[in-house]
Coordinates of C-alpha atoms and ligand atoms in Angstrom, one line a residue:
X672 CA 14.4 -201.8 -56.7
X673 CA 14.6 -204.9 -54.4
X674 CA 13.2 -208.0 -55.8
X675 CA 9.8 -208.4 -54.1
X676 CA 9.9 -212.2 -54.6
X677 CA 13.1 -212.5 -52.5
X678 CA 11.8 -212.3 -48.9
X679 CA 8.1 -212.9 -48.9
X680 CA 6.8 -213.8 -45.5
X681 CA 5.4 -217.2 -45.1
X682 CA 1.9 -215.8 -44.6
X683 CA 1.9 -214.3 -48.1
X684 CA 3.1 -217.5 -49.8
X685 CA 0.3 -219.4 -48.2
X686 CA -0.9 -222.0 -50.7
X687 CA -4.7 -222.4 -51.4
X688 CA -4.6 -225.8 -49.6
X689 CA -3.1 -224.3 -46.4
X690 CA -5.7 -221.5 -46.5
X691 CA -8.4 -224.2 -46.9
X692 CA -7.0 -225.9 -43.8
X693 CA -7.2 -222.6 -41.9
X694 CA -10.7 -222.0 -43.1
X695 CA -11.9 -225.4 -42.1
X696 CA -10.2 -225.0 -38.7
X697 CA -12.0 -221.7 -38.2
X698 CA -15.3 -223.2 -39.3
X699 CA -15.1 -226.4 -37.1
X700 CA -14.0 -224.3 -34.1
X701 CA -16.0 -221.1 -34.1
X702 CA -14.5 -220.2 -30.8
X703 CA -11.9 -217.6 -30.3
X704 CA -10.8 -216.4 -33.8
X705 CA -7.4 -217.6 -34.9
X706 CA -6.5 -214.2 -36.2
X707 CA -6.8 -212.5 -32.8
X708 CA -3.7 -211.3 -31.1
X709 CA -2.4 -213.5 -28.3
X710 CA -3.5 -211.2 -25.5
X711 CA -7.1 -211.2 -26.7
X712 CA -7.0 -215.0 -27.0
X713 CA -5.8 -215.3 -23.4
X714 CA -8.5 -212.9 -22.2
X715 CA -11.2 -214.9 -24.0
X716 CA -10.0 -218.1 -22.3
X717 CA -10.2 -216.4 -18.9
X718 CA -13.7 -215.2 -19.8
X719 CA -14.7 -218.8 -20.8
X720 CA -13.4 -220.1 -17.5
X721 CA -15.3 -217.5 -15.5
X722 CA -18.5 -218.4 -17.4
X723 CA -18.0 -222.1 -16.7
X724 CA -17.5 -221.3 -13.0
X725 CA -20.7 -219.2 -12.9
X726 CA -22.5 -222.0 -14.7
X727 CA -21.3 -224.5 -12.1
X728 CA -22.5 -222.2 -9.3
X729 CA -25.9 -221.8 -10.9
X730 CA -26.3 -225.6 -11.3
X731 CA -25.4 -226.1 -7.6
X732 CA -27.9 -223.4 -6.7
X733 CA -30.6 -225.2 -8.6
X734 CA -30.0 -228.4 -6.7
X735 CA -29.9 -226.5 -3.4
X736 CA -33.1 -224.9 -4.4
X737 CA -34.9 -228.3 -4.7
X738 CA -35.2 -228.2 -0.9
X739 CA -37.6 -225.3 -1.1
X740 CA -40.7 -225.0 -3.3
X741 CA -39.5 -221.9 -5.0
X742 CA -40.2 -222.8 -8.6
X743 CA -39.8 -219.3 -10.0
X744 CA -36.2 -218.8 -8.9
X745 CA -35.5 -222.3 -10.3
X746 CA -36.9 -221.3 -13.6
X747 CA -34.8 -218.1 -13.5
X748 CA -31.7 -220.1 -12.7
X749 CA -32.5 -222.5 -15.6
X750 CA -32.9 -219.5 -17.9
X751 CA -29.5 -218.2 -16.7
X752 CA -27.9 -221.6 -17.4
X753 CA -29.5 -221.6 -20.9
X754 CA -28.2 -218.1 -21.7
X755 CA -24.7 -219.1 -20.6
X756 CA -24.9 -222.3 -22.7
X757 CA -25.7 -220.2 -25.8
X758 CA -22.3 -218.5 -25.7
X759 CA -20.3 -221.7 -25.0
X760 CA -21.9 -224.6 -26.7
X761 CA -23.4 -225.8 -30.0
X762 CA -27.1 -225.7 -30.9
X763 CA -27.6 -229.3 -29.8
X764 CA -26.2 -228.7 -26.3
X765 CA -28.4 -225.6 -25.9
X766 CA -31.5 -227.8 -26.7
X767 CA -30.3 -230.5 -24.3
X768 CA -29.8 -227.8 -21.6
X769 CA -33.3 -226.4 -22.3
X770 CA -34.9 -229.9 -22.0
X771 CA -32.9 -230.6 -18.9
X772 CA -34.2 -227.3 -17.3
X773 CA -37.8 -228.2 -18.2
X774 CA -37.6 -231.7 -16.9
X775 CA -35.9 -230.3 -13.7
X776 CA -38.8 -227.9 -13.3
X777 CA -41.3 -230.7 -13.9
X778 CA -39.6 -233.1 -11.4
X779 CA -39.5 -230.5 -8.7
X780 CA -43.2 -229.7 -9.3
X781 CA -44.1 -233.5 -9.0
X782 CA -41.6 -234.0 -6.1
X783 CA -43.1 -231.2 -4.1
X784 CA -46.6 -232.2 -5.0
X785 CA -47.3 -228.9 -6.6
X786 CA -50.3 -230.4 -8.5
X787 CA -52.2 -230.5 -5.2
X788 CA -52.8 -226.8 -5.3
X789 CA -54.3 -224.7 -8.1
X790 CA -51.9 -221.8 -7.4
X791 CA -48.7 -223.8 -7.6
X792 CA -50.0 -225.6 -10.7
X793 CA -50.6 -222.2 -12.4
X794 CA -47.1 -221.0 -11.2
X795 CA -45.6 -224.2 -12.7
X796 CA -47.2 -223.7 -16.1
X797 CA -46.2 -220.0 -16.0
X798 CA -42.5 -220.9 -15.3
X799 CA -42.6 -223.7 -17.9
X800 CA -44.0 -221.3 -20.5
X801 CA -41.4 -218.6 -19.6
X802 CA -38.7 -221.2 -20.0
X803 CA -40.1 -222.4 -23.3
X804 CA -40.3 -218.8 -24.7
X805 CA -36.8 -218.0 -23.5
X806 CA -35.6 -221.3 -25.0
X807 CA -37.2 -220.5 -28.4
X808 CA -35.7 -216.9 -28.4
X809 CA -32.3 -218.3 -27.3
X810 CA -32.3 -220.9 -30.1
X811 CA -33.2 -218.3 -32.6
X812 CA -30.5 -215.9 -31.3
X813 CA -28.0 -218.8 -31.3
X814 CA -28.8 -219.7 -34.9
X815 CA -28.5 -216.0 -36.0
X816 CA -25.2 -215.6 -34.2
X817 CA -23.8 -218.9 -35.6
X818 CA -24.8 -217.7 -39.1
X819 CA -23.2 -214.4 -38.5
X820 CA -20.0 -216.1 -37.3
X821 CA -19.9 -218.3 -40.3
X822 CA -20.4 -215.3 -42.6
X823 CA -17.6 -213.5 -40.9
X824 CA -15.3 -216.5 -41.4
X825 CA -16.2 -216.8 -45.1
X826 CA -15.9 -213.1 -45.5
X827 CA -12.4 -212.9 -44.0
X828 CA -11.4 -216.2 -45.8
X829 CA -12.5 -214.8 -49.2
X830 CA -10.7 -211.6 -48.4
X831 CA -7.5 -213.6 -47.8
X832 CA -8.1 -215.7 -50.9
X833 CA -8.6 -212.7 -53.2
X834 CA -5.9 -210.7 -51.5
X835 CA -8.5 -207.9 -51.0
X836 CA -9.1 -206.1 -47.8
X837 CA -11.6 -203.5 -46.9
X838 CA -11.3 -200.2 -45.1
X839 CA -13.6 -197.5 -43.8
X840 CA -12.6 -193.9 -43.3
X841 CA -14.3 -190.6 -42.7
X842 CA -13.7 -187.6 -44.9
X843 CA -10.9 -185.4 -43.3
X844 CA -10.3 -187.8 -40.4
X845 CA -6.9 -189.4 -39.4
X846 CA -8.5 -192.4 -37.8
X847 CA -9.6 -195.3 -40.1
X848 CA -10.9 -198.8 -39.7
X849 CA -9.9 -201.8 -41.7
X850 CA -10.3 -205.6 -42.0
X851 CA -7.7 -208.1 -40.9
X852 CA -6.7 -208.6 -44.6
X853 CA -6.0 -204.9 -45.0
X854 CA -3.7 -205.0 -42.0
X855 CA -2.0 -208.1 -43.5
X856 CA -1.5 -206.2 -46.8
X857 CA 0.1 -203.3 -45.0
X858 CA 1.9 -205.8 -42.8
X859 CA 0.7 -204.3 -39.5
X860 CA -0.4 -206.5 -36.6
X861 CA -4.0 -207.5 -36.9
X862 CA -6.0 -205.6 -34.3
X863 CA -3.9 -202.4 -34.3
X864 CA -6.0 -199.2 -34.7
X865 CA -5.1 -198.0 -38.2
X866 CA -4.4 -194.3 -39.1
X867 CA -3.7 -192.4 -42.2
X868 CA -0.1 -191.8 -41.1
X869 CA 0.3 -195.6 -40.8
X870 CA -0.8 -195.9 -44.5
X871 CA 1.6 -193.1 -45.6
X872 CA 4.4 -194.7 -43.6
X873 CA 4.1 -197.9 -45.7
X874 CA 3.6 -196.0 -49.0
X875 CA 6.5 -195.9 -51.4
X876 CA 8.1 -192.4 -51.0
X877 CA 7.6 -191.7 -54.8
X878 CA 3.8 -192.4 -54.4
X879 CA 3.1 -190.6 -51.2
X880 CA 1.7 -187.5 -53.0
X881 CA -0.6 -189.9 -55.0
X882 CA -2.1 -191.3 -51.9
X883 CA -2.4 -187.9 -50.2
X884 CA -4.2 -186.6 -53.2
X885 CA -6.6 -189.6 -53.0
X886 CA -7.4 -188.8 -49.4
X887 CA -7.8 -185.1 -50.2
X888 CA -10.4 -186.2 -52.7
X889 CA -12.3 -187.8 -49.8
X890 CA -12.0 -184.6 -47.9
X891 CA -13.6 -182.8 -50.9
X892 CA -16.3 -185.5 -50.8
X893 CA -15.7 -186.8 -54.3
X894 CA -17.9 -189.8 -55.4
X895 CA -15.2 -192.2 -56.4
X896 CA -11.6 -192.4 -55.2
X897 CA -9.2 -194.7 -57.0
X898 CA -5.5 -195.0 -56.6
X899 CA -2.9 -197.5 -57.7
X900 CA 0.4 -197.2 -55.8
X901 CA 3.4 -199.0 -54.4
X902 CA 4.1 -199.9 -50.8
X903 CA 7.6 -200.1 -49.5
X904 CA 7.9 -202.6 -46.7
X905 CA 10.4 -202.2 -43.9
X906 CA 12.6 -205.0 -45.3
X907 CA 12.7 -203.3 -48.7
X908 CA 10.1 -205.3 -50.5
X909 CA 7.8 -203.5 -53.0
X910 CA 4.1 -204.3 -53.1
X911 CA 1.6 -203.0 -55.6
X912 CA -1.9 -202.1 -54.3
X913 CA -5.1 -200.8 -55.9
X914 CA -7.5 -198.9 -53.7
X915 CA -11.0 -197.8 -54.6
X916 CA -13.4 -196.1 -52.3
X917 CA -16.9 -194.8 -52.5
X918 CA -19.0 -192.8 -50.1
X919 CA -21.3 -194.9 -47.9
X920 CA -23.4 -192.4 -45.9
X921 CA -23.2 -189.0 -44.3
X922 CA -22.8 -188.8 -40.5
X923 CA -22.8 -185.5 -38.6
X924 CA -21.6 -183.6 -41.7
X925 CA -18.8 -186.1 -42.4
X926 CA -18.9 -188.6 -45.2
X927 CA -18.1 -192.2 -44.4
X928 CA -16.2 -193.9 -47.2
X929 CA -16.0 -197.7 -47.9
X930 CA -12.8 -198.7 -49.6
X931 CA -11.5 -202.0 -51.1
X932 CA -7.8 -202.5 -51.0
X933 CA -6.4 -205.2 -53.5
X934 CA -2.9 -206.5 -53.4
X935 CA -2.0 -206.7 -57.1
X936 CA 1.7 -207.5 -56.6
X937 CA 1.4 -210.9 -58.2
X938 CA -0.5 -209.7 -61.3
X939 CA 1.9 -206.8 -61.6
X940 CA 4.8 -209.1 -61.5
X941 CA 3.1 -211.4 -64.1
X942 CA 2.4 -208.4 -66.3
X943 CA 6.1 -207.3 -66.1
X944 CA 7.3 -210.9 -66.8
X945 CA 4.9 -211.0 -69.9
X946 CA 6.2 -207.6 -71.0
X947 CA 9.9 -208.9 -70.7
X948 CA 9.0 -212.0 -72.6
X949 CA 7.3 -210.0 -75.3
X950 CA 10.3 -207.7 -75.6
X951 CA 12.6 -210.7 -75.9
X952 CA 10.4 -212.3 -78.5
X953 CA 10.2 -209.0 -80.4
X954 CA 14.0 -208.8 -80.3
X955 CA 14.4 -212.4 -81.7
X956 CA 11.9 -211.6 -84.5
X957 CA 13.7 -208.4 -85.3
X958 CA 17.0 -210.2 -85.6
X959 CA 15.4 -212.8 -87.8
X960 CA 14.0 -210.0 -90.0
X961 CA 17.4 -208.4 -90.1
X962 CA 18.8 -211.8 -91.4
X963 CA 16.1 -211.7 -94.1
X964 CA 17.2 -208.1 -94.9
X965 CA 20.9 -208.9 -95.0
X966 CA 21.2 -208.4 -98.7
X967 CA 19.2 -205.2 -98.6
X968 CA 21.4 -203.8 -95.8
X969 CA 24.6 -204.9 -97.5
X970 CA 23.4 -203.1 -100.6
X971 CA 22.5 -200.0 -98.6
X972 CA 26.0 -199.8 -97.0
X973 CA 27.7 -200.6 -100.3
X974 CA 26.3 -197.6 -102.0
X975 CA 28.0 -194.9 -99.8
X976 CA 31.1 -197.1 -99.8
X977 CA 31.2 -197.1 -103.6
X978 CA 30.6 -193.3 -103.6
X979 CA 33.5 -192.9 -101.1
X980 CA 35.8 -194.9 -103.4
X981 CA 35.0 -193.0 -106.5
X982 CA 35.2 -189.6 -104.8
X983 CA 38.5 -190.6 -103.3
X984 CA 39.9 -191.6 -106.7
X985 CA 38.6 -188.3 -108.1
X986 CA 40.2 -186.4 -105.3
X987 CA 43.5 -188.2 -105.9
X988 CA 43.3 -187.3 -109.6
X989 CA 42.6 -183.6 -108.9
X990 CA 45.6 -183.5 -106.6
X991 CA 48.0 -185.4 -108.9
X992 CA 47.6 -182.8 -111.7
X993 CA 50.6 -180.7 -112.4
X994 CA 48.4 -177.8 -111.2
X995 CA 46.4 -179.5 -108.4
X996 CA 42.8 -178.3 -108.5
X997 CA 42.1 -177.7 -104.8
X998 CA 38.5 -176.6 -105.2
X999 CA 37.5 -179.9 -107.0
X1000 CA 39.6 -181.9 -104.5
X1001 CA 37.8 -180.2 -101.6
X1002 CA 34.4 -181.0 -103.2
X1003 CA 35.4 -184.6 -103.6
X1004 CA 36.4 -184.6 -99.9
X1005 CA 33.0 -183.2 -98.9
X1006 CA 31.3 -186.0 -100.9
X1007 CA 33.6 -188.6 -99.1
X1008 CA 32.6 -187.1 -95.7
X1009 CA 28.9 -187.1 -96.5
X1010 CA 29.0 -190.6 -97.9
X1011 CA 30.8 -191.9 -94.9
X1012 CA 28.2 -190.2 -92.7
X1013 CA 25.5 -192.0 -94.6
X1014 CA 27.3 -195.3 -94.2
X1015 CA 27.7 -194.8 -90.5
X1016 CA 24.0 -193.8 -90.2
X1017 CA 22.9 -197.0 -91.9
X1018 CA 25.1 -199.1 -89.6
X1019 CA 23.7 -197.1 -86.6
X1020 CA 20.1 -198.0 -87.7
X1021 CA 20.9 -201.6 -88.2
X1022 CA 22.7 -201.7 -84.8
X1023 CA 19.7 -200.1 -83.2
X1024 CA 17.4 -202.7 -84.7
X1025 CA 19.6 -205.6 -83.5
X1026 CA 20.2 -204.3 -80.0
X1027 CA 18.4 -205.9 -77.1
X1028 CA 17.1 -203.3 -74.8
X1029 CA 13.9 -202.4 -72.9
X1030 CA 11.5 -200.3 -74.9
X1031 CA 12.0 -196.6 -74.5
X1032 CA 9.0 -194.4 -75.5
X1033 CA 9.7 -190.8 -76.5
X1034 CA 8.3 -188.1 -78.8
X1035 CA 9.0 -189.3 -82.3
X1036 CA 7.9 -188.2 -85.8
X1037 CA 6.0 -191.0 -87.5
X1038 CA 7.0 -189.7 -90.9
X1039 CA 10.7 -189.8 -90.0
X1040 CA 10.3 -193.4 -88.7
X1041 CA 8.6 -194.4 -92.0
X1042 CA 11.3 -192.8 -94.2
X1043 CA 14.1 -194.4 -92.2
X1044 CA 12.5 -197.8 -92.4
X1045 CA 11.8 -197.6 -96.1
X1046 CA 15.4 -196.7 -96.7
X1047 CA 16.4 -199.9 -94.9
X1048 CA 14.2 -202.1 -97.0
X1049 CA 14.7 -200.2 -100.3
X1050 CA 16.9 -202.9 -101.8
X1051 CA 14.4 -205.6 -100.7
X1052 CA 11.6 -203.7 -102.5
X1053 CA 13.8 -203.4 -105.6
X1054 CA 14.6 -207.1 -105.4
X1055 CA 10.8 -207.9 -105.4
X1056 CA 10.4 -205.4 -108.3
X1057 CA 8.2 -203.1 -106.2
X1058 CA 8.3 -199.3 -106.4
X1059 CA 6.6 -198.0 -103.3
X1060 CA 4.2 -195.1 -103.3
X1061 CA 4.7 -193.1 -100.2
X1062 CA 2.0 -190.5 -99.2
X1063 CA 2.6 -189.2 -95.6
X1064 CA 0.4 -186.9 -93.6
X1065 CA 1.6 -183.3 -94.1
X1066 CA 0.9 -182.6 -90.5
X1067 CA 4.0 -184.5 -89.3
X1068 CA 2.3 -186.3 -86.4
X1069 CA 4.3 -186.9 -83.3
X1070 CA 3.8 -190.1 -81.4
X1071 CA 5.0 -191.3 -78.0
X1072 CA 6.8 -194.3 -79.3
X1073 CA 9.8 -196.6 -79.2
X1074 CA 11.4 -195.9 -82.6
X1075 CA 12.9 -199.3 -83.0
X1076 CA 9.7 -201.1 -82.2
X1077 CA 7.7 -199.1 -84.7
X1078 CA 10.3 -199.7 -87.3
X1079 CA 10.0 -203.4 -86.6
X1080 CA 6.2 -203.2 -87.2
X1081 CA 6.6 -201.3 -90.5
X1082 CA 9.4 -203.7 -91.7
X1083 CA 7.2 -206.7 -90.9
X1084 CA 4.2 -205.2 -92.8
X1085 CA 6.4 -204.3 -95.8
X1086 CA 8.1 -207.7 -96.0
X1087 CA 4.7 -209.5 -95.7
X1088 CA 3.3 -207.3 -98.6
X1089 CA 6.4 -208.1 -100.7
X1090 CA 6.0 -211.8 -100.1
X1091 CA 2.2 -211.7 -100.8
X1092 CA 2.9 -210.0 -104.2
X1093 CA 5.5 -212.6 -105.2
X1094 CA 2.4 -214.6 -106.5
X1095 CA 1.5 -211.9 -109.1
X1096 CA 3.1 -210.4 -112.2
X1097 CA 5.8 -207.8 -111.5
X1098 CA 3.9 -205.2 -113.5
X1099 CA 0.8 -205.6 -111.3
X1100 CA 2.7 -205.2 -108.1
X1101 CA 2.1 -202.0 -106.1
X1102 CA 2.8 -201.0 -102.6
X1103 CA 1.2 -197.9 -101.0
X1104 CA 2.4 -196.5 -97.7
X1105 CA 0.1 -193.8 -96.5
X1106 CA -0.6 -191.9 -93.3
X1107 CA -3.2 -189.5 -92.2
X1108 CA -4.5 -187.9 -89.1
X1109 CA -8.0 -188.6 -87.8
X1110 CA -9.7 -188.0 -84.4
X1111 CA -6.5 -187.4 -82.4
X1112 CA -4.9 -190.5 -84.0
X1113 CA -2.4 -190.9 -86.8
X1114 CA -3.2 -193.9 -89.0
X1115 CA -0.5 -195.6 -91.1
X1116 CA -1.6 -197.9 -93.9
X1117 CA 0.6 -200.4 -95.8
X1118 CA -1.5 -201.6 -98.8
X1119 CA -0.5 -204.1 -101.4
X1120 CA -2.0 -205.5 -104.7
X1121 CA -1.4 -209.1 -103.7
X1122 CA -4.0 -211.9 -103.8
X1123 CA -5.8 -210.6 -100.7
X1124 CA -6.8 -212.4 -97.6
X1125 CA -9.9 -214.7 -97.4
X1126 CA -12.7 -213.4 -95.1
X1127 CA -12.4 -216.5 -92.9
X1128 CA -8.6 -216.0 -92.4
X1129 CA -8.9 -212.3 -91.4
X1130 CA -9.9 -212.9 -87.7
X1131 CA -6.9 -215.2 -87.2
X1132 CA -4.2 -213.1 -88.7
X1133 CA -2.9 -211.6 -85.4
X1134 CA -3.0 -214.9 -83.5
X1135 CA 0.4 -216.3 -82.5
X1136 CA 1.7 -219.0 -84.8
X1137 CA -0.9 -218.4 -87.5
X1138 CA 0.8 -218.7 -90.9
X1139 CA -0.1 -219.8 -94.4
X1140 CA 3.5 -219.8 -95.5
X1141 CA 5.5 -223.0 -95.9
X1142 CA 8.5 -221.6 -94.0
X1143 CA 6.5 -219.0 -92.0
X1144 CA 6.6 -218.9 -88.2
X1145 CA 3.3 -216.9 -87.8
X1146 CA 4.7 -214.6 -85.1
X1147 CA 5.2 -211.4 -87.1
X1148 CA 1.7 -210.0 -87.0
X1149 CA 1.2 -211.2 -83.4
X1150 CA 4.3 -209.3 -82.3
X1151 CA 3.1 -206.3 -84.3
X1152 CA -0.1 -206.3 -82.4
X1153 CA 1.6 -206.6 -79.0
X1154 CA 3.9 -203.7 -80.0
X1155 CA 1.0 -201.5 -81.1
X1156 CA -1.0 -202.5 -77.9
X1157 CA 2.1 -201.4 -75.9
X1158 CA 1.8 -198.0 -77.7
X1159 CA -1.9 -197.8 -76.8
X1160 CA -2.8 -198.1 -80.4
X1161 CA -4.9 -200.4 -82.7
X1162 CA -3.9 -202.6 -85.6
X1163 CA -6.2 -204.2 -88.1
X1164 CA -6.3 -205.6 -91.6
X1165 CA -8.8 -205.2 -94.5
X1166 CA -9.0 -207.1 -97.7
X1167 CA -11.2 -207.0 -100.8
X1168 CA -11.0 -210.0 -103.2
X1169 CA -8.8 -209.2 -106.1
X1170 CA -7.9 -205.8 -104.6
X1171 CA -5.1 -206.9 -102.4
X1172 CA -4.9 -206.3 -98.6
X1173 CA -4.2 -203.4 -96.3
X1174 CA -2.7 -203.4 -92.9
X1175 CA -3.4 -200.3 -90.8
X1176 CA -2.4 -199.2 -87.4
X1177 CA -3.5 -196.1 -85.4
X1178 CA -1.5 -194.4 -82.7
X1179 CA -2.6 -191.6 -80.4
X1180 CA -1.0 -188.3 -81.4
X1181 CA 1.1 -186.4 -79.0
X1182 CA 1.7 -183.2 -80.9
X1183 CA 0.9 -182.2 -84.4
X1184 CA 3.4 -179.8 -86.0
X1185 CA 3.4 -177.3 -88.8
X1186 CA -0.3 -176.3 -88.9
X1187 CA -1.2 -175.6 -85.4
X1188 CA -3.9 -178.3 -85.7
X1189 CA -4.5 -180.2 -82.4
X1190 CA -1.5 -178.6 -80.8
X1191 CA -1.5 -180.7 -77.6
X1192 CA -3.6 -183.8 -77.0
Ligands
ADP2674 P1 4.5 -215.3 -91.2 O1 4.9 -214.2 -92.2 O2 5.6 -216.0 -90.6 O3 3.5 -216.2 -91.8 P2 2.9 -213.3 -90.0 O4 2.3 -213.2 -88.6 O5 3.7 -212.1 -90.4 O6 3.7 -214.6 -90.0 O7 1.7 -213.5 -91.0 C1 0.7 -214.4 -90.7 C2 -0.1 -214.7 -92.0 O8 -0.9 -213.5 -92.4 C3 0.7 -215.0 -93.2 O9 1.1 -216.4 -93.2 C4 -0.2 -214.7 -94.3 O10 -1.1 -215.7 -94.5 C5 -1.1 -213.5 -93.8 N1 -0.6 -212.2 -94.3 C6 0.2 -211.3 -93.7 N2 0.4 -210.3 -94.5 C7 -0.3 -210.5 -95.6 C8 -0.5 -209.8 -96.9 N3 0.1 -208.6 -97.0 N4 -1.3 -210.3 -97.8 C9 -1.8 -211.5 -97.6 N5 -1.7 -212.3 -96.5 C10 -0.9 -211.8 -95.5

């Protein structure tokens, strides 16, 4: 995958301040839109020039018209000037143009002595009234169109700020429509007529089916369409987008959908960076725990090594007899082989715990993970004079998990329980590790008989850097929570005064073996 940060176009890296400048430019100059393609901008300038020329001709015509007493054509010409001014100038200029037209009409009326006849006086007031009405309507229209223009600018500015474009499509149709921001997200020129094929051309090949399925849903007139997918830009950059669409109305048997398209590349990258940081932190914490467990691990490895030595000596004795006992010697050799297998299994588990790798989730048996973990901390438990009671669910729940990460959680909970029980008499110490299946979840509980946790501390336990220990870092439970979150599970603690505390986590079950219970979830 090519790093999507590498070749971002300048437009995408636009800072909020530069966007602010663009917006203020758009607002102060509500003329031709900055986002229009060059050809459209040139056409608009030509159109403006033409309107100016027409305006000039009309003004000249008014002055030529002063020679006659035709007030009505004059009023019509004034109205024409007014209507042209609406498109070109601000509200103030339109008002000035209207007042100018009215004073022109009045001057002509006085200059030609129109007040001498009742008919021309009536004509004058009729024309003046007409002009006033048109002015009022024009001003209202101007205000509405200015408001509309401002709204369009804010709307497109907010789309740019929130990296969200909108699109409209009709069920089962190839042709679409979209906002400028959608065109920017897909990196097509603004103003190009969009089609479904254009969207598919930008879609990452691995996600094309996903997008096609989403548009097929629209053809089936489903009420909500939602798809998260990747885009593959021509220069190899990957973008992540989230599209949601909902039906707007029905037209001639078709359903028009309104969709919102959000560029979530930045948040996706932040999420990935956070996940990487959490993995690194979990690794550091794992290595720290391994340091704490060094004596326990050394003891675990030492046991099979001692067994190898004694079986080797026995084998030598059986062979050095005058009549070598080959059967006994073979049995000693079998014991040596199985002990060396055990030693290498222990080193494999320790290596797995210390390795730095991305989490890999696969079908795992939680019971097996618990047994393996307890065997790693057995010496540590013995050192704290704790004999654990293990009661695991007979259903052998399978979870979709990273084995090493779950081991890390269990080790952390067991070490915390051991440390909590240091404060009480060895005889009173007890550690229960239980698991059971409930509502499509498997729950694992690590309960101790320590001093318990005060009610006001309980809500802070899983916060980073929360510790009550002198040499504690306070990251253990916080890392446990991020690992369990990553596994789509839940972790929590309960404590009753004088009854110790219990830490529990629940994970969704993939498959439950042996009983046929909840075969596939
Ligand atoms: P640390 O062990 O470095 O303090 P953790 O995140 O593992 O960090 O634990 C945070 C705090 O939670 C501990 O300092 C302790 O106060 C409390 N805690 C954790 N487990 C237990 C337990 N089994 N009994 C009582 N308190 C516990």
